[in-house]
Coordinates of C-alpha atoms in Angstrom, one line a residue:
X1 CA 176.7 130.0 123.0
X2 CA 177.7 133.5 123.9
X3 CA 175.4 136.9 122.9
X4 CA 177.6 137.4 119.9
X5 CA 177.3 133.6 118.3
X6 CA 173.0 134.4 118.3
X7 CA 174.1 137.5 116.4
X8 CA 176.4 135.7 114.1
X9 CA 173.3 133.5 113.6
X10 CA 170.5 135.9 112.8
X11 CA 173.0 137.7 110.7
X12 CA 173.7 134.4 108.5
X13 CA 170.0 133.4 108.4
X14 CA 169.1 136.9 107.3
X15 CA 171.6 136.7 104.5
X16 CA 170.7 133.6 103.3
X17 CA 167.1 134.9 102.7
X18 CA 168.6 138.3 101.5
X19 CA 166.5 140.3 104.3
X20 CA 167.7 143.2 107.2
X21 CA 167.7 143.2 110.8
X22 CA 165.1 145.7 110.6
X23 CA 163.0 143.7 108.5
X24 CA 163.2 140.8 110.4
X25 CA 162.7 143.1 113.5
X26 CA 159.2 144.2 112.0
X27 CA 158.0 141.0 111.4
X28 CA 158.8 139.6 115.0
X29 CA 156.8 142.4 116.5
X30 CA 153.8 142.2 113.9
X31 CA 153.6 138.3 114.6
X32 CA 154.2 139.2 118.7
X33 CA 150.6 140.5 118.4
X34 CA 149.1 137.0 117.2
X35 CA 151.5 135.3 119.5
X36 CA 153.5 133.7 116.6
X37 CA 157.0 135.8 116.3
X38 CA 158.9 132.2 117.7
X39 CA 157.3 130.3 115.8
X40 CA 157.9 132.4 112.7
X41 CA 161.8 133.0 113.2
X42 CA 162.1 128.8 114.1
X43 CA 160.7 128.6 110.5
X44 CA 163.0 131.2 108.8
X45 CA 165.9 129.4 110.8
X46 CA 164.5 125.9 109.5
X47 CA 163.8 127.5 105.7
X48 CA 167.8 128.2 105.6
X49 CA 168.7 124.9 106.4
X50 CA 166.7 123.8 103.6
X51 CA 168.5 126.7 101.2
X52 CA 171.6 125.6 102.2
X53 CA 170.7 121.7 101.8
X54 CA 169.6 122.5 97.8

């Protein structure tokens, strides 16, 4: 995958939940400080495959 696919991703995933960049940008760094931003965005990746599944 190249830099611009992982765009193309966060960009679909962030439609599908109807959020922004800069939203999804504040909650990475407010879950970096309890250590849980990757484990957070996995989830939002994995909740889109469930929208789309529906």
């Amino acid at each position: 995958t190249t830099p611009g696919d992982h765009v193309k991703d966060i960009a679909n995933i962030c439609a599908i939940h109807e959020i922004n960049e800069m939203q999804v940008a504040v909650k990475l760094l407010a879950y970096s400080f309890k250590g849980k931003s990757l484990q957070w965005f996995r989830s939002l990746a994995l909740q889109a495959l469930t929208k789309i599944g529906t």
